[in-house]
Amino acid sequence: MVEKTITLTGISANSIEDAVQLAVTRASVTITGIHSARVTNVEAEIENKRVVRWKVTVKCTFRVTESLHE
Amino acid sequence: MVEKTITLTGISANSIEDAVQLAVTRASVTITGIHSARVTNVEAEIENKRVVRWKVTVKCTFRVTESLHE
Amino acid sequence: MVEKTITLTGISANSIEDAVQLAVTRASVTITGIHSARVTNVEAEIENKRVVRWKVTVKCTFRVTESLHE
Amino acid sequence: MVEKTITLTGISANSIEDAVQLAVTRASVTITGIHSARVTNVEAEIENKRVVRWKVTVKCTFRVTESLHE
Amino acid sequence: MVEKTITLTGISANSIEDAVQLAVTRASVTITGIHSARVTNVEAEIENKRVVRWKVTVKCTFRVTESLHE
Amino acid sequence: MVEKTITLTGISANSIEDAVQLAVTRASVTITGIHSARVTNVEAEIENKRVVRWKVTVKCTFRVTESLHE
Amino acid sequence: MVEKTITLTGISANSIEDAVQLAVTRASVTITGIHSARVTNVEAEIENKRVVRWKVTVKCTFRVTESLHE
Amino acid sequence: MVEKTITLTGISANSIEDAVQLAVTRASVTITGIHSARVTNVEAEIENKRVVRWKVTVKCTFRVTESLHE
Amino acid sequence: MVEKTITLTGISANSIEDAVQLAVTRASVTITGIHSARVTNVEAEIENKRVVRWKVTVKCTFRVTESLHE
Amino acid sequence: MVEKTITLTGISANSIEDAVQLAVTRASVTITGIHSARVTNVEAEIENKRVVRWKVTVKCTFRVTESLHE
Amino acid sequence: MVEKTITLTGISANSIEDAVQLAVTRASVTITGIHSARVTNVEAEIENKRVVRWKVTVKCTFRVTESLHE
Amino acid sequence: MVEKTITLTGISANSIEDAVQLAVTRASVTITGIHSARVTNVEAEIENKRVVRWKVTVKCTFRVTESLHE
């Protein structure tokens, strides 16, 4: 049994949690079976003194079932 | 004066903040005087493309008042 | 072109996101052009078993336009 | 749901894997439900030019079910 | 000349070394020319007080020869 | 043979060394056989421009002889 | 909006900067829209007392626009 | 409420503790309300086989009350 | 004797070395006596498959002679 | 009493443990009294999809008894 | 101009500062021109609830003037 | 087969690459077979607002063929 981990950054105007969900949703269009996402960086983009976007980097892990593209 | 730090992971379906509170609440049943909790890891469990649980590891610190069990 | 990064800790009773915004708002009173804030530490202050304050340390970055005070 | 993580060092003359098992076995006498052990340090004790003991530090995690002793 | 590094986790009931080989074997079905694998995490899954699986994360590196899929 | 490591913070008005000794002394009331203490953090509390307390975090290690309380 | 980060190592006989450009050029054959490359490791290969190749590892980040291959 | 953290290095011929106090004293001439100083580096300068100066880097934290100069 | 360390990012189209010099030059307009700059991050900005800017973060250290602005 | 620590990499076709022993054996030809070896890196060399060599970096520590060659 | 850095551990019953000086003194018997020693680890050995020895690891740096023995 | 890694700092007025080559050249006078040098620190010395020297620390690795001097 082998798992693969990839690094994605979800970007959301709402919250840290929302940014994580966004990254997972996008990855799940083509990847089956992501089971965990570990947060490794949280960054806020600021415009006119306001946080306008949360950029949250996550390491997503999923079981390798079919061919592994590289 | 001596403090002790222990490592707990709170698991919540709602948010990162809620998971921290959960860990603190549970620990406070038997430990008196926890005064701080530092977040050291944030992980999301994914099922069917959705974050279903936030697993947040915290280092909880409290003053050692009575006997220290080990 | 040169940027400067400073370390601030926002303290909020509400949420991690709110604490980041607080730090950015306070810094923006005297600093123009903060464009990003990277979270480097998240700590919860506990009183009577409840999280009462989120202390979130951020590294705020802004372009150096005028004189750099030290 | 809350988990606790403790730090143990298993010491074995045989192998790194054996030292991990030893730490888990010893902890399981009094702790129920350890589900994972992450290796954080591996050290070999040397006597007369030979490795005589493997000292392997693991962070053992288990669900908190009953009272949490501190 | 360019190399790529991907992160895989091999899972084996036998040993740490076996888990590394498993990850490499699986990756080699679709990737040609992996030349090194650096261990970055070792975790044991425990059931009934026994280590039942070694989960070993490796960073596998290979030369990029054909098209790079992303 | 199994060892356990716990995290304590000794707080002393005198010196870094004194804070370490304080943590060890306090822990030794209930724990037998602490053999080492590794310093992992040193913090000074300041009041009116003076260091009034040294807070030194140590990881204390001892052999597990009897039951392991958690 | 989601970004992906991959790890590449550019290898050049000339300079550290050249090795970074090489990695980016090679990746750009099949990936559209790489916008940043963070250097995470710099290694020199030595032959007969001379640096003959700079091996520079970079984490390249790009916006995920189409399908994400894994 | 917002705090700021700055990085100073105190240099003393006497001891590590003294170097920390020196950094705090100097900073307190113009900054009001420093409440903590975390040691992040300790270096000894050697001349003729003797330690002649302790260079101790501390991160000093204080509440931001008035304008924040940058 | 006390030193202060600040974090700057120099941005240059030419090279890593040039970006460091740029940060130092800009800081030296208002700060006297910077004596060292330690590189802590190197990032390349990419446009149309080419590195167009090197963003190099440095920690600049200087002796505190007059008043310390915060 | 003074100890010295050196960094060696043992390379073995058999196992991680064997690679550590190899490094210690080789060092012990000319160094007396190595008492510990801490593993700091584990890397596998791959040829034709198989791990052919384990390269294990260890920090070996020994008491300095006679002259220290540099 | 080239410098070399070696890792030593000074062991003293008195203080952290004393342990650093001990390592430097011992190294200076055979090495000329050590100019700095950076503390990288501080450990206390405990016997009967008392700190009996401070083991302080330092990285000593000196200019390479004559032949470099390896 | 055993390799040794030593830590050197090359100091050059020209560039980071040049400083690495300098360290390797100097070490190669007495050490045979250095095959790699990993950069672990880059520091610039500043005089009168200009970078006058690049101090680049490298970990040089070579195969141990003859006696290992300590």
mmCIF file of C-alpha atoms in Angstrom, chain D:
data_model
loop_
_atom_site.group_PDB
_atom_site.id
_atom_site.type_symbol
_atom_site.label_atom_id
_atom_site.label_comp_id
_atom_site.label_asym_id
_atom_site.label_seq_id
_atom_site.Cartn_x
_atom_site.Cartn_y
_atom_site.Cartn_z
ATOM 1 C CA MET D 1 -12.890 13.595 21.060
ATOM 2 C CA VAL D 2 -9.439 14.249 22.461
ATOM 3 C CA GLU D 3 -6.114 12.445 22.028
ATOM 4 C CA LYS D 4 -2.953 12.667 24.124
ATOM 5 C CA THR D 5 0.617 12.266 22.938
ATOM 6 C CA ILE D 6 3.472 11.201 25.247
ATOM 7 C CA THR D 7 7.193 10.819 24.576
ATOM 8 C CA LEU D 8 8.861 7.477 25.308
ATOM 9 C CA THR D 9 12.238 5.969 24.450
ATOM 10 C CA GLY D 10 12.412 2.243 23.809
ATOM 11 C CA ILE D 11 15.839 0.631 24.258
ATOM 12 C CA SER D 12 16.645 -2.630 22.481
ATOM 13 C CA ALA D 13 19.759 -4.580 21.596
ATOM 14 C CA ASN D 14 18.193 -5.894 18.394
ATOM 15 C CA SER D 15 16.835 -3.281 16.009
ATOM 16 C CA ILE D 16 15.132 0.087 15.603
ATOM 17 C CA GLU D 17 11.783 -1.632 15.027
ATOM 18 C CA ASP D 18 12.206 -3.713 18.178
ATOM 19 C CA ALA D 19 12.889 -0.611 20.284
ATOM 20 C CA VAL D 20 9.650 0.997 19.057
ATOM 21 C CA GLN D 21 7.674 -2.162 19.928
ATOM 22 C CA LEU D 22 9.251 -2.223 23.382
ATOM 23 C CA ALA D 23 8.166 1.338 24.137
ATOM 24 C CA VAL D 24 4.625 0.588 22.965
ATOM 25 C CA THR D 25 4.427 -2.678 24.960
ATOM 26 C CA ARG D 26 5.598 -0.999 28.159
ATOM 27 C CA ALA D 27 3.205 1.920 27.788
ATOM 28 C CA SER D 28 0.301 -0.419 27.044
ATOM 29 C CA VAL D 29 0.471 -1.979 30.517
ATOM 30 C CA THR D 30 -1.264 1.086 31.927
ATOM 31 C CA ILE D 31 -2.545 2.957 28.866
ATOM 32 C CA THR D 32 -5.381 1.656 26.720
ATOM 33 C CA GLY D 33 -5.721 2.387 23.052
ATOM 34 C CA ILE D 34 -2.364 3.639 21.774
ATOM 35 C CA HIS D 35 -2.912 3.810 18.007
ATOM 36 C CA SER D 36 0.242 5.380 16.629
ATOM 37 C CA ALA D 37 3.911 5.958 17.440
ATOM 38 C CA ARG D 38 5.979 8.463 15.476
ATOM 39 C CA VAL D 39 9.760 8.043 15.599
ATOM 40 C CA THR D 40 11.475 11.350 16.492
ATOM 41 C CA ASN D 41 15.004 10.271 17.386
ATOM 42 C CA VAL D 42 17.259 7.244 16.802
ATOM 43 C CA GLU D 43 20.439 6.862 18.778
ATOM 44 C CA ALA D 44 22.893 3.968 19.039
ATOM 45 C CA GLU D 45 24.900 3.275 22.175
ATOM 46 C CA ILE D 46 28.388 2.033 21.356
ATOM 47 C CA GLU D 47 30.643 -0.144 23.495
ATOM 48 C CA ASN D 48 33.963 -1.518 22.221
ATOM 49 C CA LYS D 49 33.225 -0.356 18.672
ATOM 50 C CA ARG D 50 29.860 -2.195 18.529
ATOM 51 C CA VAL D 51 26.293 -0.900 18.653
ATOM 52 C CA VAL D 52 24.998 -2.525 21.822
ATOM 53 C CA ARG D 53 21.633 -0.751 22.180
ATOM 54 C CA TRP D 54 19.226 1.158 19.941
ATOM 55 C CA LYS D 55 17.510 4.000 21.787
ATOM 56 C CA VAL D 56 14.481 5.077 19.765
ATOM 57 C CA THR D 57 12.294 7.961 20.910
ATOM 58 C CA VAL D 58 8.650 7.781 19.865
ATOM 59 C CA LYS D 59 5.673 10.024 20.355
ATOM 60 C CA CYS D 60 2.804 7.675 21.248
ATOM 61 C CA THR D 61 -0.774 8.862 20.693
ATOM 62 C CA PHE D 62 -3.931 7.440 22.281
ATOM 63 C CA ARG D 63 -7.532 8.490 22.748
ATOM 64 C CA VAL D 64 -8.338 10.005 26.145
ATOM 65 C CA THR D 65 -11.193 7.934 27.505
ATOM 66 C CA GLU D 66 -11.117 8.193 31.259
ATOM 67 C CA SER D 67 -9.532 10.659 33.586
ATOM 68 C CA LEU D 68 -6.325 12.307 32.455
ATOM 69 C CA HIS D 69 -3.698 12.077 35.217
ATOM 70 C CA GLU D 70 -1.250 14.923 35.726
#
